[in-house]
C-alpha cells in the first residue's frame, strides 16, 4: 500500500467515524428530548401552582429543577444543531422575511428573562418592514442567542440596546450591553464550538458554550458576517450584517 492510498483510506475512515458520531449524537438527543419534556412540563406546572403550602426551601427546589431542565433542553437543541453543522449540510429554508418582525418577536420572547434582572431592552429602528431573503426561524435563533447573552452578561438594572437599520446593501443588526465585556484574547474563541470560554453571567447564569458558534454558522449560511466589539468592564456589541438581496 503506497502512502497516497493509505492517506485516502484513513481519510475515508475519518469521514465515516465523523458521520457515525454525528448520527449517534442525533439519536441520543432525540431519545432524551421526550423524557426531558415531561420533566420540564411538570416543573413548569409546579412553578405555576406554587402556593403558601410550600416552604421557601421547597419553592427553591422547584425553581432549581425548572432551571436545570431548561438548561439541558437548550443544550440538547444546541448539540443537535452542531451535529448538523458538522455534516456540512445546509439547514436554512430561504424565503422572504421581514427582519424587523424577526427582531421584534425575539425581544418579546426575552422580555421575561430581562425583567427578572430588571434589565430594559431598547429597540432602535427606522423602518418597520425590511424584507430580505432568509430563514425566519434560524435567524430568530441567532437573535435569541445574542439578546439572551446580552441580558445574561449585563448587570442588574442595566440596559440592552438592539438596533436595526439598512447599511450599504445590508441589514445591520447590533445587540449591545454595558456589562462584563470580553477580553481581546477570547473574542475569537467565543465563536468556536466546544472551545468554551469559561464565563458565567452576572447572576451566575450558565450557558452551553455553543450558541455563538451556531449563530456564526447560520449567519454565514445567509452569506452574512457576525462581528464583536468589546472591552472588559465596558460591555459588548455583537453586529450581524446580512445582505438585502
CSV table of C-alpha atoms in Angstrom, one decimal:
chain,number,residue,atom,x,y,z
A,1,UNK,CA,0.0,0.0,0.0
A,2,UNK,CA,1.6,3.3,-1.1
A,3,UNK,CA,1.4,6.4,1.0
A,4,UNK,CA,-1.3,8.1,-1.1
A,5,UNK,CA,-3.6,5.2,-0.9
A,6,UNK,CA,-3.1,4.8,2.8
A,7,UNK,CA,-3.9,8.5,3.3
A,8,UNK,CA,-7.1,8.1,1.2
A,9,UNK,CA,-8.1,5.1,3.3
A,10,UNK,CA,-7.6,7.0,6.5
A,11,UNK,CA,-9.4,10.0,5.2
A,12,UNK,CA,-12.5,7.9,4.3
A,13,UNK,CA,-12.3,6.3,7.8
A,14,UNK,CA,-12.2,9.7,9.5
A,15,UNK,CA,-15.3,10.8,7.4
A,16,UNK,CA,-17.1,7.6,8.3
A,17,UNK,CA,-16.4,7.9,12.0
A,18,UNK,CA,-17.4,11.6,11.9
A,19,UNK,CA,-20.7,10.6,10.3
A,20,UNK,CA,-21.3,7.8,12.8
A,21,UNK,CA,-20.5,10.1,15.7
A,22,UNK,CA,-23.0,12.8,14.4
A,23,UNK,CA,-25.7,10.1,13.9
A,24,UNK,CA,-25.1,8.9,17.4
A,25,UNK,CA,-25.4,12.4,18.8
A,26,UNK,CA,-28.7,13.0,17.0
A,27,UNK,CA,-30.1,9.6,18.3
A,28,UNK,CA,-29.2,10.5,21.9
A,29,UNK,CA,-30.7,14.0,21.6
A,30,UNK,CA,-33.9,12.5,20.2
A,31,UNK,CA,-34.1,9.9,22.9
A,32,UNK,CA,-33.5,12.4,25.7
A,33,UNK,CA,-35.9,15.1,24.4
A,34,UNK,CA,-39.1,13.2,25.3
A,35,UNK,CA,-38.4,12.4,29.0
A,36,UNK,CA,-36.8,15.8,29.5
A,37,UNK,CA,-40.0,17.4,28.1
A,38,UNK,CA,-42.0,15.5,30.7
A,39,UNK,CA,-39.7,16.8,33.5
A,40,UNK,CA,-39.9,20.3,32.2
A,41,UNK,CA,-43.7,20.2,31.9
A,42,UNK,CA,-44.1,19.0,35.5
A,43,UNK,CA,-41.6,21.6,36.7
A,44,UNK,CA,-43.4,24.4,35.0
A,45,UNK,CA,-46.8,23.1,36.4
A,46,UNK,CA,-45.4,23.1,39.9
A,47,UNK,CA,-43.8,26.5,39.5
A,48,UNK,CA,-47.2,27.9,38.2
A,49,UNK,CA,-49.1,26.3,41.1
A,50,UNK,CA,-46.8,27.1,44.0
A,51,UNK,CA,-48.8,28.4,47.0
A,52,UNK,CA,-48.2,29.1,50.6
A,53,UNK,CA,-48.3,25.4,51.5
A,54,UNK,CA,-44.7,25.1,50.3
A,55,UNK,CA,-41.8,26.3,52.3
A,56,UNK,CA,-39.2,28.6,50.9
A,57,UNK,CA,-36.8,25.7,50.5
A,58,UNK,CA,-39.3,23.7,48.6
A,59,UNK,CA,-40.0,26.6,46.3
A,60,UNK,CA,-36.3,26.9,45.7
A,61,UNK,CA,-36.1,23.2,44.9
A,62,UNK,CA,-38.8,23.6,42.3
A,63,UNK,CA,-37.0,26.6,40.7
A,64,UNK,CA,-33.8,24.7,40.5
A,65,UNK,CA,-35.5,21.7,38.8
A,66,UNK,CA,-37.0,24.0,36.3
A,67,UNK,CA,-33.8,25.9,35.6
A,68,UNK,CA,-31.8,22.7,35.2
A,69,UNK,CA,-34.4,21.2,32.9
A,70,UNK,CA,-34.4,24.3,30.7
A,71,UNK,CA,-30.6,24.3,30.6
A,72,UNK,CA,-30.5,20.7,29.5
A,73,UNK,CA,-33.2,21.4,26.9
A,74,UNK,CA,-31.1,24.3,25.5
A,75,UNK,CA,-28.0,22.1,25.5
A,76,UNK,CA,-29.8,19.3,23.5
A,77,UNK,CA,-31.1,21.8,21.0
A,78,UNK,CA,-27.6,23.2,20.5
A,79,UNK,CA,-26.0,19.7,20.2
A,80,UNK,CA,-28.5,18.8,17.5
A,81,UNK,CA,-27.6,22.0,15.6
A,82,UNK,CA,-23.9,21.3,16.0
A,83,UNK,CA,-24.2,17.7,14.7
A,84,UNK,CA,-25.9,19.0,11.6
A,85,UNK,CA,-23.2,21.7,11.2
A,86,UNK,CA,-20.5,19.0,11.4
A,87,UNK,CA,-22.0,17.2,8.4
A,88,UNK,CA,-21.8,20.3,6.3
A,89,UNK,CA,-25.5,20.1,5.4
A,90,UNK,CA,-27.4,23.3,4.7
A,91,UNK,CA,-30.1,23.9,7.3
A,92,UNK,CA,-31.8,27.1,6.1
A,93,UNK,CA,-35.0,27.3,4.2
A,94,UNK,CA,-34.8,30.6,2.5
A,95,UNK,CA,-37.9,32.7,1.7
A,96,UNK,CA,-38.7,36.4,2.0
A,97,UNK,CA,-38.8,37.5,5.6
A,98,UNK,CA,-39.5,40.8,7.4
A,99,UNK,CA,-36.4,41.1,9.6
A,100,UNK,CA,-38.0,43.8,11.7
A,101,UNK,CA,-40.6,41.2,12.8
A,102,UNK,CA,-38.0,38.6,13.5
A,103,UNK,CA,-36.1,41.0,15.8
A,104,UNK,CA,-39.3,42.2,17.5
A,105,UNK,CA,-40.5,38.7,18.2
A,106,UNK,CA,-37.1,37.8,19.7
A,107,UNK,CA,-37.3,40.8,22.1
A,108,UNK,CA,-40.8,39.7,23.2
A,109,UNK,CA,-39.5,36.2,23.9
A,110,UNK,CA,-36.7,37.6,26.0
A,111,UNK,CA,-38.8,40.0,28.0
A,112,UNK,CA,-39.3,37.7,31.0
A,113,UNK,CA,-35.5,36.9,31.2
A,114,UNK,CA,-34.7,40.6,31.1
A,115,UNK,CA,-37.4,41.6,33.6
A,116,UNK,CA,-36.0,39.1,36.2
A,117,UNK,CA,-32.9,41.2,36.3
A,118,UNK,CA,-34.7,44.5,35.9
A,119,UNK,CA,-33.0,45.0,32.5
A,120,UNK,CA,-34.6,47.1,29.9
A,121,UNK,CA,-34.4,46.1,26.2
A,122,UNK,CA,-34.5,49.1,23.9
A,123,UNK,CA,-35.2,48.5,20.2
A,124,UNK,CA,-34.0,51.2,17.9
A,125,UNK,CA,-35.2,51.2,14.3
A,126,UNK,CA,-36.5,53.5,11.5
A,127,UNK,CA,-38.5,51.1,9.3
A,128,UNK,CA,-41.0,48.5,10.5
A,129,UNK,CA,-40.8,46.5,7.3
A,130,UNK,CA,-37.4,45.4,5.9
A,131,UNK,CA,-37.8,42.4,3.6
A,132,UNK,CA,-34.8,40.2,2.9
A,133,UNK,CA,-34.1,36.6,1.9
A,134,UNK,CA,-33.7,34.4,4.9
A,135,UNK,CA,-35.0,31.7,7.2
A,136,UNK,CA,-37.1,33.4,9.9
A,137,UNK,CA,-36.7,30.5,12.4
A,138,UNK,CA,-32.9,30.2,12.1
A,139,UNK,CA,-32.4,34.0,12.2
A,140,UNK,CA,-34.6,34.1,15.2
A,141,UNK,CA,-32.3,31.6,16.9
A,142,UNK,CA,-29.3,33.9,16.2
A,143,UNK,CA,-31.2,36.9,17.7
A,144,UNK,CA,-32.3,34.7,20.7
A,145,UNK,CA,-28.6,33.8,21.4
A,146,UNK,CA,-27.4,37.4,21.1
A,147,UNK,CA,-30.1,39.0,23.2
A,148,UNK,CA,-30.1,36.2,25.8
A,149,UNK,CA,-26.3,36.6,26.1
A,150,UNK,CA,-26.6,40.4,26.4
A,151,UNK,CA,-29.1,40.0,29.3
A,152,UNK,CA,-27.0,37.3,30.9
A,153,UNK,CA,-23.8,39.3,31.0
A,154,UNK,CA,-25.5,42.6,31.9
A,155,UNK,CA,-25.7,43.9,35.5
A,156,UNK,CA,-28.9,44.1,37.4
A,157,UNK,CA,-30.9,47.1,36.3
A,158,UNK,CA,-28.9,47.6,33.1
A,159,UNK,CA,-29.9,48.1,29.5
A,160,UNK,CA,-29.6,46.1,26.3
A,161,UNK,CA,-29.9,48.0,23.0
A,162,UNK,CA,-31.0,46.3,19.8
A,163,UNK,CA,-30.6,48.4,16.7
A,164,UNK,CA,-31.8,47.6,13.2
A,165,UNK,CA,-31.0,49.6,10.0
A,166,UNK,CA,-30.1,49.3,6.4
A,167,UNK,CA,-26.4,49.9,5.6
A,168,UNK,CA,-24.7,49.7,2.2
A,169,UNK,CA,-26.9,47.0,0.8
A,170,UNK,CA,-27.0,45.1,4.0
A,171,UNK,CA,-29.2,44.7,7.0
A,172,UNK,CA,-27.2,45.7,10.1
A,173,UNK,CA,-28.4,44.3,13.5
A,174,UNK,CA,-26.4,45.2,16.6
A,175,UNK,CA,-27.0,43.9,20.1
A,176,UNK,CA,-25.2,45.9,22.8
A,177,UNK,CA,-24.9,45.8,26.5
A,178,UNK,CA,-22.9,47.6,29.2
A,179,UNK,CA,-21.9,44.5,31.1
A,180,UNK,CA,-18.8,42.5,31.7
A,181,UNK,CA,-17.2,42.7,28.3
A,182,UNK,CA,-14.9,40.1,26.7
A,183,UNK,CA,-11.1,40.0,26.9
A,184,UNK,CA,-9.3,40.5,23.5
A,185,UNK,CA,-7.7,37.0,23.6
A,186,UNK,CA,-11.2,35.4,24.0
A,187,UNK,CA,-13.0,37.3,21.3
A,188,UNK,CA,-12.2,34.7,18.5
A,189,UNK,CA,-12.7,31.7,20.8
A,190,UNK,CA,-16.3,32.5,21.6
A,191,UNK,CA,-17.3,31.6,18.0
A,192,UNK,CA,-15.7,28.2,18.2
A,193,UNK,CA,-17.9,25.2,19.1
A,194,UNK,CA,-16.7,23.3,22.2
A,195,UNK,CA,-13.9,25.8,22.8
A,196,UNK,CA,-15.9,27.3,25.6
A,197,UNK,CA,-14.6,30.5,27.3
A,198,UNK,CA,-15.3,29.9,30.9
A,199,UNK,CA,-17.6,32.8,31.9
A,200,UNK,CA,-20.8,32.9,33.9
A,201,UNK,CA,-23.5,35.6,33.8
A,202,UNK,CA,-23.6,38.4,36.3
A,203,UNK,CA,-26.1,36.4,38.3
A,204,UNK,CA,-24.2,33.1,37.9
A,205,UNK,CA,-26.2,32.1,34.8
A,206,UNK,CA,-24.7,29.2,32.8
A,207,UNK,CA,-24.5,28.8,29.1
A,208,UNK,CA,-24.0,25.8,26.7
A,209,UNK,CA,-21.0,27.4,25.1
A,210,UNK,CA,-22.4,26.6,21.6
A,211,UNK,CA,-24.8,29.4,20.9
A,212,UNK,CA,-22.3,31.8,19.2
A,213,UNK,CA,-20.7,29.1,17.1
A,214,UNK,CA,-24.2,28.1,15.9
A,215,UNK,CA,-25.1,31.7,15.3
A,216,UNK,CA,-22.0,32.3,13.2
A,217,UNK,CA,-22.8,29.3,11.1
A,218,UNK,CA,-26.4,30.4,10.5
A,219,UNK,CA,-25.2,33.9,9.6
A,220,UNK,CA,-22.7,32.5,7.1
A,221,UNK,CA,-25.4,30.3,5.6
A,222,UNK,CA,-27.2,33.6,4.9
A,223,UNK,CA,-24.0,34.9,3.2
A,224,UNK,CA,-23.5,37.4,6.1
A,225,UNK,CA,-21.0,38.2,8.8
A,226,UNK,CA,-21.0,38.4,12.6
A,227,UNK,CA,-18.6,40.6,14.5
A,228,UNK,CA,-17.9,41.5,18.1
A,229,UNK,CA,-16.7,44.8,19.6
A,230,UNK,CA,-15.9,44.6,23.3
A,231,UNK,CA,-13.8,45.9,26.1
A,232,UNK,CA,-13.6,44.3,29.5
A,233,UNK,CA,-15.7,46.2,32.0
A,234,UNK,CA,-17.3,48.3,29.3
A,235,UNK,CA,-19.7,45.8,27.7
A,236,UNK,CA,-20.0,44.2,24.3
A,237,UNK,CA,-21.7,44.8,20.9
A,238,UNK,CA,-22.4,41.9,18.5
A,239,UNK,CA,-23.0,43.1,15.0
A,240,UNK,CA,-24.7,41.0,12.3
A,241,UNK,CA,-24.5,42.0,8.6
A,242,UNK,CA,-26.9,40.3,6.2
A,243,UNK,CA,-27.4,41.0,2.5
A,244,UNK,CA,-30.7,42.6,1.5
A,245,UNK,CA,-30.7,40.6,-1.8
